[in-house]
């Protein structure tokens, strides 16, 4: 089955045909770094991490670019409030972002360009657009893009330019030719955060940054452009207008957008008190449980984040980890290393080739773990092979990468009882059973159960896990 991708541009699934056979060039809009990454960022980080992992596991040579916006009004204002240089602020939150993505098992992109490193390229593209008549400089040093000049404006977001004009508000003193026009370059005082340009001191607008960085990192046309649910309009629409006008070529061939995150059915908002940063969530829940919540829904589907969903996710992930207990010696492989006739891998590939349907792919994991559990009980010869298949498929999703006991025994969210205390009580229970003091042995089991610790007696001794 050929890989199919749902492209926002066509509003349909399309067979994916890369510009260059065997190679994929992908650009995803990253963070504006002035605060900690939140749950919405986690959705985008994990979604495109899974997409990249799968494409590589399928044998593609992937160049993954995810930018950093390190100059913006919010950045400048936050730095001023803190009494620090804007570069100190952005460097700090870039480091925090890297910590968060590592904690979620998200691999770093191949290229991570910062907007401030591409000022010359941004100025050159802006000048090109002026010379072609797609942009104009105002007396105050601002430069705007002429939306009416670009015939294809609105093709990504399905917005009618005339309707945008009818709904636009004209502010008093607005120097734009058309209220729909957007800034390519913003004038600034020399003492402000600014760079010299043909139009005076200033800094780039938000949209032009990505057009310049994609061209420098991936070329004038590349395979996939991705981002969050709020980006098709105006950001990505404006990127298309800028890039295709400047380069006279198609910009990105496939457009992918992750779904939104809701918290207990409501939009995440600081004012509603349901706004969570990645690090706040990881203080309470194991990172693979959080990742599992984000992966088990299709990347385009909205996610409802709730305590109940997290608890359900842990129960399901526990089942998978329980299945691979005792198979620590088995190593995961890339999917392209398996025979095409392997039924589980074939079903997994079919799910992922259908626009990266992780929800269906996870159901394949549970089919595999059921077969593995049976093989384990029967001590079947193919048990190791089944474990390898399960681990390999899960690794493609960034799951089942922890030591089983470490995962099962992780104590987050202020666990009332430590691992050392648990081990001491288990030793006491074993001794009580040896002394035929079964009442005390049962009391210890019940005590641990009250603390959310489940004991499992087997041929190899007693193991434990947290509920």
Short mmCIF file of C-alpha atoms in Angstrom, two decimals:
data_model
loop_
_atom_site.label_atom_id
_atom_site.label_comp_id
_atom_site.label_asym_id
_atom_site.label_seq_id
_atom_site.Cartn_x
_atom_site.Cartn_y
_atom_site.Cartn_z
CA UNK A 1 0.00 0.00 0.00
CA UNK A 2 1.38 3.41 -0.98
CA UNK A 3 1.66 6.12 1.64
CA UNK A 4 -1.31 8.50 1.55
CA UNK A 5 -1.34 11.90 3.24
CA UNK A 6 -4.33 14.13 3.90
CA UNK A 7 -3.30 17.54 2.57
CA UNK A 8 -5.04 20.61 3.91
CA UNK A 9 -4.44 22.24 0.53
CA UNK A 10 -6.60 19.74 -1.36
CA UNK A 11 -8.82 18.74 1.60
CA UNK A 12 -8.29 15.13 0.58
CA UNK A 13 -5.97 12.16 0.96
CA UNK A 14 -3.37 12.00 -1.74
CA UNK A 15 -0.81 9.37 -2.63
CA UNK A 16 2.51 10.73 -1.43
CA UNK A 17 5.07 11.14 -4.20
CA UNK A 18 8.28 12.82 -3.01
CA UNK A 19 10.08 15.34 -5.18
CA UNK A 20 13.14 13.12 -5.07
CA UNK A 21 12.70 9.36 -4.89
CA UNK A 22 13.49 7.94 -1.46
CA UNK A 23 13.96 11.38 0.11
CA UNK A 24 11.57 13.61 2.05
CA UNK A 25 12.06 17.26 2.92
CA UNK A 26 9.70 18.44 5.68
CA UNK A 27 9.31 21.76 7.47
CA UNK A 28 7.20 22.23 10.61
CA UNK A 29 6.49 25.55 12.28
CA UNK A 30 7.98 25.49 15.76
CA UNK A 31 7.74 27.53 18.92
CA UNK A 32 7.87 31.23 19.69
CA UNK A 33 10.22 31.03 22.66
CA UNK A 34 9.17 33.34 25.47
CA UNK A 35 7.51 30.85 27.88
CA UNK A 36 7.35 27.14 28.71
CA UNK A 37 5.94 24.75 26.13
CA UNK A 38 2.34 23.73 26.81
CA UNK A 39 0.12 20.77 25.98
CA UNK A 40 -0.77 22.13 22.55
CA UNK A 41 2.92 22.31 21.68
CA UNK A 42 3.31 18.73 22.91
CA UNK A 43 0.64 17.60 20.42
CA UNK A 44 2.55 19.07 17.48
CA UNK A 45 5.95 17.91 18.74
CA UNK A 46 4.82 14.31 19.20
CA UNK A 47 2.67 14.13 16.04
CA UNK A 48 5.48 15.10 13.70
CA UNK A 49 8.00 13.07 15.67
CA UNK A 50 5.87 9.96 15.01
CA UNK A 51 5.48 10.91 11.34
CA UNK A 52 9.25 11.34 11.00
CA UNK A 53 10.00 8.08 12.83
CA UNK A 54 7.61 6.13 10.63
CA UNK A 55 8.92 7.58 7.39
CA UNK A 56 12.49 6.76 8.42
CA UNK A 57 11.51 3.28 9.62
CA UNK A 58 9.97 2.77 6.17
CA UNK A 59 13.29 3.49 4.51
CA UNK A 60 12.95 7.17 3.55
CA UNK A 61 15.86 9.59 3.95
CA UNK A 62 14.13 12.41 5.83
CA UNK A 63 15.38 15.96 6.34
CA UNK A 64 13.25 17.40 9.12
CA UNK A 65 13.38 21.14 9.75
CA UNK A 66 11.54 22.80 12.65
CA UNK A 67 12.13 26.49 13.13
CA UNK A 68 12.36 28.69 16.22
CA UNK A 69 10.80 32.16 16.26
CA UNK A 70 13.22 34.05 18.49
CA UNK A 71 12.08 37.60 17.71
CA UNK A 72 8.50 38.73 18.29
CA UNK A 73 6.52 41.39 20.19
CA UNK A 74 5.81 38.93 23.02
CA UNK A 75 9.51 38.12 23.32
CA UNK A 76 10.53 41.76 23.35
CA UNK A 77 7.87 42.71 25.90
CA UNK A 78 8.64 39.76 28.21
CA UNK A 79 12.37 40.53 28.12
CA UNK A 80 11.67 44.18 28.89
CA UNK A 81 9.45 43.19 31.83
CA UNK A 82 12.23 40.95 33.13
CA UNK A 83 14.90 43.59 32.61
CA UNK A 84 17.03 41.28 30.46
CA UNK A 85 18.30 41.03 26.90
CA UNK A 86 15.85 39.31 24.58
CA UNK A 87 18.59 36.85 23.59
CA UNK A 88 18.97 35.75 27.22
CA UNK A 89 15.23 35.11 27.41
CA UNK A 90 15.09 33.14 24.17
CA UNK A 91 18.22 31.10 24.92
CA UNK A 92 16.73 30.09 28.28
CA UNK A 93 13.39 28.99 26.88
CA UNK A 94 14.99 27.20 23.93
CA UNK A 95 16.91 25.13 26.50
CA UNK A 96 13.66 24.45 28.38
CA UNK A 97 11.99 23.43 25.11
CA UNK A 98 14.77 20.95 24.41
CA UNK A 99 14.37 19.50 27.91
CA UNK A 100 10.62 19.09 27.36
CA UNK A 101 10.93 17.41 23.96
CA UNK A 102 13.59 15.04 25.31
CA UNK A 103 11.33 14.15 28.24
CA UNK A 104 8.54 13.26 25.79
CA UNK A 105 10.86 11.10 23.70
CA UNK A 106 10.81 13.57 20.82
CA UNK A 107 13.95 13.51 18.67
CA UNK A 108 15.54 16.82 17.74
CA UNK A 109 14.94 17.96 14.14
CA UNK A 110 17.83 17.72 11.69
CA UNK A 111 17.88 21.48 11.29
CA UNK A 112 16.53 23.99 13.82
CA UNK A 113 16.90 27.47 12.30
CA UNK A 114 16.37 30.59 14.37
CA UNK A 115 14.71 33.56 12.71
CA UNK A 116 17.37 36.03 13.88
CA UNK A 117 20.04 34.08 11.96
CA UNK A 118 18.24 34.77 8.65
CA UNK A 119 17.77 38.54 8.73
CA UNK A 120 19.79 39.07 5.52
CA UNK A 121 17.72 36.45 3.69
CA UNK A 122 14.48 37.97 5.00
CA UNK A 123 15.51 41.42 3.79
CA UNK A 124 16.50 40.01 0.38
CA UNK A 125 13.14 38.24 -0.06
CA UNK A 126 11.26 41.37 1.04
CA UNK A 127 13.20 43.49 -1.48
CA UNK A 128 12.43 40.91 -4.19
CA UNK A 129 8.70 41.17 -3.44
CA UNK A 130 8.84 44.97 -3.61
CA UNK A 131 10.59 44.85 -6.99
CA UNK A 132 7.94 42.45 -8.33
CA UNK A 133 5.12 44.68 -7.12
CA UNK A 134 3.91 42.24 -4.45
CA UNK A 135 4.98 44.50 -1.58
CA UNK A 136 5.37 48.18 -0.82
CA UNK A 137 7.32 50.27 1.65
CA UNK A 138 5.57 52.99 3.66
CA UNK A 139 7.03 56.33 4.64
CA UNK A 140 7.47 55.17 8.24
CA UNK A 141 9.67 52.21 7.26
CA UNK A 142 7.02 49.47 7.42
CA UNK A 143 6.80 47.08 4.46
CA UNK A 144 3.52 45.32 3.61
CA UNK A 145 2.52 42.50 1.28
CA UNK A 146 -0.19 43.27 -1.33
CA UNK A 147 -2.72 40.50 -0.79
CA UNK A 148 -4.83 41.58 -3.78
CA UNK A 149 -1.84 41.08 -6.10
CA UNK A 150 -1.57 37.33 -5.38
CA UNK A 151 -4.28 35.48 -7.30
CA UNK A 152 -4.17 32.30 -5.24
CA UNK A 153 -4.65 33.93 -1.85
CA UNK A 154 -7.01 31.86 0.30
CA UNK A 155 -6.40 28.51 -1.43
CA UNK A 156 -5.09 26.78 1.71
CA UNK A 157 -7.66 28.04 4.20
CA UNK A 158 -10.53 28.19 1.69
CA UNK A 159 -11.10 31.85 2.50
CA UNK A 160 -12.45 34.20 -0.12
CA UNK A 161 -10.24 37.32 -0.36
CA UNK A 162 -13.26 39.50 -1.12
CA UNK A 163 -15.03 38.27 2.01
CA UNK A 164 -11.87 38.99 3.99
CA UNK A 165 -11.95 42.54 2.64
CA UNK A 166 -15.62 42.96 3.54
CA UNK A 167 -14.96 41.80 7.10
CA UNK A 168 -11.72 43.72 7.60
CA UNK A 169 -11.62 46.63 10.03
CA UNK A 170 -9.87 49.80 8.94
CA UNK A 171 -8.15 51.42 11.90
CA UNK A 172 -7.69 55.16 12.22
CA UNK A 173 -4.28 56.13 10.89
CA UNK A 174 -3.80 52.81 9.10
CA UNK A 175 -1.12 53.29 6.46
CA UNK A 176 -1.83 50.07 4.56
CA UNK A 177 -3.19 50.21 1.01
CA UNK A 178 -5.60 47.40 1.83
CA UNK A 179 -6.73 46.26 5.31
CA UNK A 180 -5.90 42.65 4.33
CA UNK A 181 -2.23 43.46 3.70
CA UNK A 182 0.23 42.08 6.25
CA UNK A 183 3.63 43.19 7.49
CA UNK A 184 6.86 41.87 6.02
CA UNK A 185 9.06 44.35 7.88
CA UNK A 186 8.22 46.43 10.96
CA UNK A 187 9.95 49.72 11.59
CA UNK A 188 11.57 50.33 14.97
CA UNK A 189 13.60 52.94 16.77
CA UNK A 190 17.34 52.43 16.57
CA UNK A 191 17.43 51.91 20.35
CA UNK A 192 14.85 49.13 20.12
CA UNK A 193 15.54 45.54 19.10
CA UNK A 194 16.18 46.13 15.41
CA UNK A 195 18.37 45.51 12.37
CA UNK A 196 19.36 47.92 9.59
CA UNK A 197 17.50 47.57 6.29
CA UNK A 198 16.90 49.54 3.06
CA UNK A 199 13.74 50.91 4.74
CA UNK A 200 15.35 51.88 8.02
CA UNK A 201 15.87 50.11 11.34
CA UNK A 202 13.34 47.41 12.02
CA UNK A 203 12.67 43.73 12.38
CA UNK A 204 10.87 41.06 10.34
CA UNK A 205 7.19 40.29 10.45
CA UNK A 206 6.25 36.81 11.63
CA UNK A 207 5.22 35.25 8.31
CA UNK A 208 8.28 36.20 6.23
CA UNK A 209 10.59 34.39 8.65
CA UNK A 210 9.37 30.94 7.59
CA UNK A 211 9.43 31.76 3.88
CA UNK A 212 13.09 32.74 4.14
CA UNK A 213 14.08 29.80 6.34
CA UNK A 214 12.32 27.15 4.24
CA UNK A 215 14.05 28.41 1.10
CA UNK A 216 17.47 28.39 2.75
CA UNK A 217 17.07 25.01 4.45
CA UNK A 218 15.00 23.01 1.95
CA UNK A 219 14.86 24.93 -1.33
CA UNK A 220 12.15 26.82 -3.16
CA UNK A 221 9.85 23.76 -3.31
CA UNK A 222 9.79 20.96 -0.75
CA UNK A 223 7.62 17.98 0.14
CA UNK A 224 5.71 18.57 3.39
CA UNK A 225 4.85 21.64 5.44
CA UNK A 226 3.29 21.02 8.84
CA UNK A 227 2.11 22.83 11.92
CA UNK A 228 -0.57 23.29 14.54
CA UNK A 229 -4.32 23.68 14.06
CA UNK A 230 -4.26 27.47 14.32
CA UNK A 231 -1.75 28.05 11.51
CA UNK A 232 -3.55 27.52 8.15
CA UNK A 233 -4.80 31.12 8.36
CA UNK A 234 -3.22 33.55 8.34
CA UNK A 235 0.32 32.23 8.86
CA UNK A 236 0.52 29.45 6.30
CA UNK A 237 -1.69 31.28 3.84
CA UNK A 238 0.71 34.21 4.00
CA UNK A 239 3.74 31.94 3.65
CA UNK A 240 2.33 30.59 0.39
CA UNK A 241 1.64 34.08 -0.93
CA UNK A 242 5.14 35.32 -0.09
CA UNK A 243 7.09 32.28 -1.27
CA UNK A 244 5.24 31.58 -4.51
CA UNK A 245 5.32 35.26 -5.49
CA UNK A 246 9.04 35.55 -4.71
CA UNK A 247 10.16 32.24 -6.23
CA UNK A 248 7.61 31.76 -9.05
CA UNK A 249 7.31 28.12 -7.97
CA UNK A 250 5.03 25.88 -5.95
CA UNK A 251 5.90 26.26 -2.27
CA UNK A 252 5.04 23.05 -0.37
CA UNK A 253 3.39 20.07 -2.07
CA UNK A 254 1.57 18.61 0.97
CA UNK A 255 0.21 20.50 3.97
CA UNK A 256 -0.36 18.71 7.29
CA UNK A 257 -1.97 20.17 10.41
CA UNK A 258 -2.29 18.54 13.83
CA UNK A 259 -5.61 18.62 15.69
CA UNK A 260 -6.43 20.83 18.64
CA UNK A 261 -6.21 19.88 22.32
CA UNK A 262 -9.13 20.40 24.65
CA UNK A 263 -9.02 19.96 28.40
CA UNK A 264 -12.07 18.26 29.92
CA UNK A 265 -13.99 19.22 26.79
CA UNK A 266 -13.05 22.91 26.90
CA UNK A 267 -10.51 24.96 24.99
CA UNK A 268 -7.24 25.22 26.92
CA UNK A 269 -6.97 28.71 28.39
CA UNK A 270 -5.14 30.37 31.25
CA UNK A 271 -8.31 32.27 32.14
CA UNK A 272 -10.19 28.98 32.61
CA UNK A 273 -7.45 27.57 34.80
CA UNK A 274 -6.98 24.53 32.54
CA UNK A 275 -3.71 25.59 30.95
CA UNK A 276 -0.91 23.06 31.49
CA UNK A 277 2.76 23.17 30.58
CA UNK A 278 4.53 20.00 29.52
CA UNK A 279 6.70 19.98 32.63
CA UNK A 280 3.69 20.36 34.93
CA UNK A 281 2.07 17.29 33.38
CA UNK A 282 5.27 15.23 33.53
CA UNK A 283 5.53 15.87 37.27
CA UNK A 284 2.36 13.78 37.69
CA UNK A 285 2.47 11.23 34.88
CA UNK A 286 5.10 9.04 33.29
CA UNK A 287 6.31 10.56 30.03
CA UNK A 288 5.27 7.52 27.97
CA UNK A 289 1.75 7.68 29.40
CA UNK A 290 1.52 11.30 28.26
CA UNK A 291 2.97 10.40 24.88
CA UNK A 292 0.53 7.49 24.59
CA UNK A 293 -2.42 9.87 25.15
CA UNK A 294 -1.12 12.04 22.33
CA UNK A 295 -0.39 9.13 19.97
CA UNK A 296 -3.49 6.97 20.38
CA UNK A 297 -5.62 9.55 18.55
CA UNK A 298 -5.14 10.29 14.87
CA UNK A 299 -2.90 13.34 14.51
CA UNK A 300 -5.66 15.35 12.78
CA UNK A 301 -8.29 14.51 15.38
CA UNK A 302 -8.92 16.76 18.38
CA UNK A 303 -7.70 15.35 21.69
CA UNK A 304 -9.61 15.65 24.94
CA UNK A 305 -7.07 15.77 27.73
CA UNK A 306 -8.47 14.68 31.11
CA UNK A 307 -7.52 12.79 34.25
CA UNK A 308 -9.78 9.96 33.14
CA UNK A 309 -8.06 9.69 29.76
CA UNK A 310 -4.66 9.64 31.44
CA UNK A 311 -5.74 6.83 33.78
CA UNK A 312 -7.13 4.84 30.86
CA UNK A 313 -3.92 5.42 28.91
CA UNK A 314 -1.83 4.08 31.80
CA UNK A 315 -3.94 0.92 32.05
CA UNK A 316 -3.55 0.30 28.31
CA UNK A 317 0.17 1.02 28.29
CA UNK A 318 0.61 -1.24 31.34
CA UNK A 319 -0.89 -4.10 29.29
CA UNK A 320 1.71 -3.61 26.58
CA UNK A 321 4.59 -3.39 29.05
CA UNK A 322 3.36 -6.46 30.92
CA UNK A 323 3.40 -8.35 27.63
CA UNK A 324 7.10 -7.66 26.99
CA UNK A 325 8.22 -8.47 30.54
CA UNK A 326 10.98 -11.06 30.27
CA UNK A 327 11.89 -10.03 26.72
CA UNK A 328 14.40 -7.33 27.63
CA UNK A 329 17.01 -9.16 25.53
CA UNK A 330 14.96 -8.68 22.36
CA UNK A 331 15.87 -5.57 20.36
CA UNK A 332 13.58 -3.53 18.11
CA UNK A 333 14.25 -3.31 14.38
CA UNK A 334 13.24 -0.85 11.67
CA UNK A 335 10.01 -1.89 9.98
CA UNK A 336 11.74 -2.15 6.62
CA UNK A 337 13.79 -5.07 8.03
CA UNK A 338 10.71 -7.30 8.39
CA UNK A 339 9.31 -9.62 5.76
CA UNK A 340 6.35 -8.14 3.89
CA UNK A 341 4.28 -11.18 4.82
CA UNK A 342 4.50 -10.62 8.58
CA UNK A 343 0.82 -10.18 9.40
CA UNK A 344 1.23 -7.75 12.30
CA UNK A 345 3.79 -5.56 10.55
CA UNK A 346 1.68 -5.60 7.39
CA UNK A 347 -1.41 -4.43 9.30
CA UNK A 348 0.65 -1.79 11.13
CA UNK A 349 2.05 -0.46 7.87
CA UNK A 350 -1.39 -0.36 6.27
CA UNK A 351 -2.64 1.74 9.20
CA UNK A 352 0.29 4.14 9.12
CA UNK A 353 0.30 4.38 5.32
CA UNK A 354 -3.30 5.61 5.60
CA UNK A 355 -2.37 9.15 6.64
CA UNK A 356 -0.47 7.95 9.73
CA UNK A 357 -3.49 6.40 11.44
CA UNK A 358 -1.92 5.81 14.85
CA UNK A 359 -5.26 4.92 16.43
CA UNK A 360 -5.55 1.90 14.15
CA UNK A 361 -1.83 1.16 14.46
CA UNK A 362 -2.15 0.91 18.26
CA UNK A 363 -4.94 -1.62 17.86
CA UNK A 364 -2.40 -3.74 15.96
CA UNK A 365 -0.09 -3.53 18.99
CA UNK A 366 -2.81 -5.05 21.16
CA UNK A 367 -3.42 -7.84 18.67
CA UNK A 368 0.30 -8.59 18.78
CA UNK A 369 0.50 -8.51 22.59
CA UNK A 370 -2.44 -10.93 22.87
CA UNK A 371 -0.61 -13.37 20.61
CA UNK A 372 2.62 -12.81 22.55
CA UNK A 373 0.89 -13.50 25.89
CA UNK A 374 -0.35 -16.83 24.54
CA UNK A 375 3.09 -17.71 23.18
CA UNK A 376 4.67 -16.81 26.53
CA UNK A 377 2.31 -19.08 28.47
CA UNK A 378 2.91 -21.94 26.03
CA UNK A 379 6.68 -21.24 25.88
CA UNK A 380 6.33 -21.24 22.11
CA UNK A 381 9.37 -21.05 19.84
CA UNK A 382 8.12 -17.88 18.13
CA UNK A 383 7.75 -15.86 21.36
CA UNK A 384 10.98 -13.89 20.83
CA UNK A 385 9.97 -13.11 17.24
CA UNK A 386 6.57 -11.84 18.40
CA UNK A 387 8.21 -9.70 21.09
CA UNK A 388 10.53 -8.22 18.49
CA UNK A 389 7.62 -7.39 16.19
CA UNK A 390 5.71 -5.74 19.05
CA UNK A 391 8.73 -3.74 20.23
CA UNK A 392 9.58 -2.63 16.69
CA UNK A 393 6.08 -1.38 15.91
CA UNK A 394 5.84 0.37 19.28
CA UNK A 395 9.27 1.98 18.88
CA UNK A 396 8.06 3.56 15.65
CA UNK A 397 5.46 5.35 17.80
CA UNK A 398 8.02 6.14 20.50
CA UNK A 399 6.55 3.61 22.95
CA UNK A 400 7.84 0.63 25.00
CA UNK A 401 11.31 2.14 25.16
CA UNK A 402 11.72 1.94 28.94
CA UNK A 403 12.93 -0.92 31.10
CA UNK A 404 9.77 -2.78 32.14
CA UNK A 405 10.38 -2.60 35.89
CA UNK A 406 11.45 1.05 35.71
CA UNK A 407 8.24 1.90 33.92
CA UNK A 408 5.98 -0.20 36.16
CA UNK A 409 7.55 1.10 39.35
CA UNK A 410 7.82 4.78 38.45
CA UNK A 411 6.41 6.89 41.27
CA UNK A 412 5.16 10.25 40.06
CA UNK A 413 2.73 12.79 41.42
CA UNK A 414 3.99 12.52 44.98
CA UNK A 415 3.73 8.75 45.42
CA UNK A 416 3.03 8.06 49.10
CA UNK A 417 5.37 5.10 49.34
CA UNK A 418 8.89 4.79 47.95
CA UNK A 419 10.42 1.88 46.03
CA UNK A 420 12.69 1.16 49.00
CA UNK A 421 9.71 0.92 51.35
CA UNK A 422 7.93 -1.37 48.91
CA UNK A 423 10.94 -3.67 48.64
CA UNK A 424 11.17 -3.84 52.44
CA UNK A 425 7.49 -4.80 52.77
CA UNK A 426 7.83 -7.41 50.03
CA UNK A 427 10.78 -8.95 51.89
CA UNK A 428 8.67 -8.99 55.06
CA UNK A 429 5.82 -10.68 53.19
CA UNK A 430 8.15 -13.33 51.77
CA UNK A 431 9.46 -14.07 55.25
CA UNK A 432 5.93 -14.18 56.67
CA UNK A 433 4.94 -16.75 54.05
CA UNK A 434 8.07 -18.77 54.85
CA UNK A 435 7.05 -18.68 58.54
CA UNK A 436 3.50 -19.72 57.46
CA UNK A 437 2.20 -16.45 58.88
CA UNK A 438 -0.27 -16.06 56.04
CA UNK A 439 -2.33 -13.47 57.89
CA UNK A 440 0.63 -11.07 58.00
CA UNK A 441 1.47 -11.84 54.38
CA UNK A 442 -2.08 -10.89 53.37
CA UNK A 443 -1.91 -7.74 55.50
CA UNK A 444 1.23 -6.63 53.68
CA UNK A 445 -0.39 -7.26 50.30
CA UNK A 446 -3.48 -5.28 51.33
CA UNK A 447 -1.34 -2.46 52.74
CA UNK A 448 0.53 -2.14 49.46
CA UNK A 449 -2.72 -2.32 47.52
CA UNK A 450 -4.02 0.64 49.51
CA UNK A 451 -0.90 2.53 48.43
CA UNK A 452 -1.59 1.75 44.77
CA UNK A 453 0.99 -1.04 44.54
CA UNK A 454 0.06 -4.35 42.90
CA UNK A 455 2.09 -7.49 43.68
CA UNK A 456 2.46 -10.23 41.10
CA UNK A 457 3.75 -13.63 42.23
CA UNK A 458 5.39 -15.77 39.58
CA UNK A 459 7.91 -18.55 39.07
CA UNK A 460 10.72 -16.02 39.16
CA UNK A 461 9.57 -14.44 42.42
CA UNK A 462 7.45 -11.44 43.31
CA UNK A 463 7.34 -8.34 41.12
CA UNK A 464 5.38 -5.17 41.66
CA UNK A 465 3.91 -2.25 39.78
CA UNK A 466 2.07 0.92 40.56
CA UNK A 467 -1.55 1.20 39.50
#
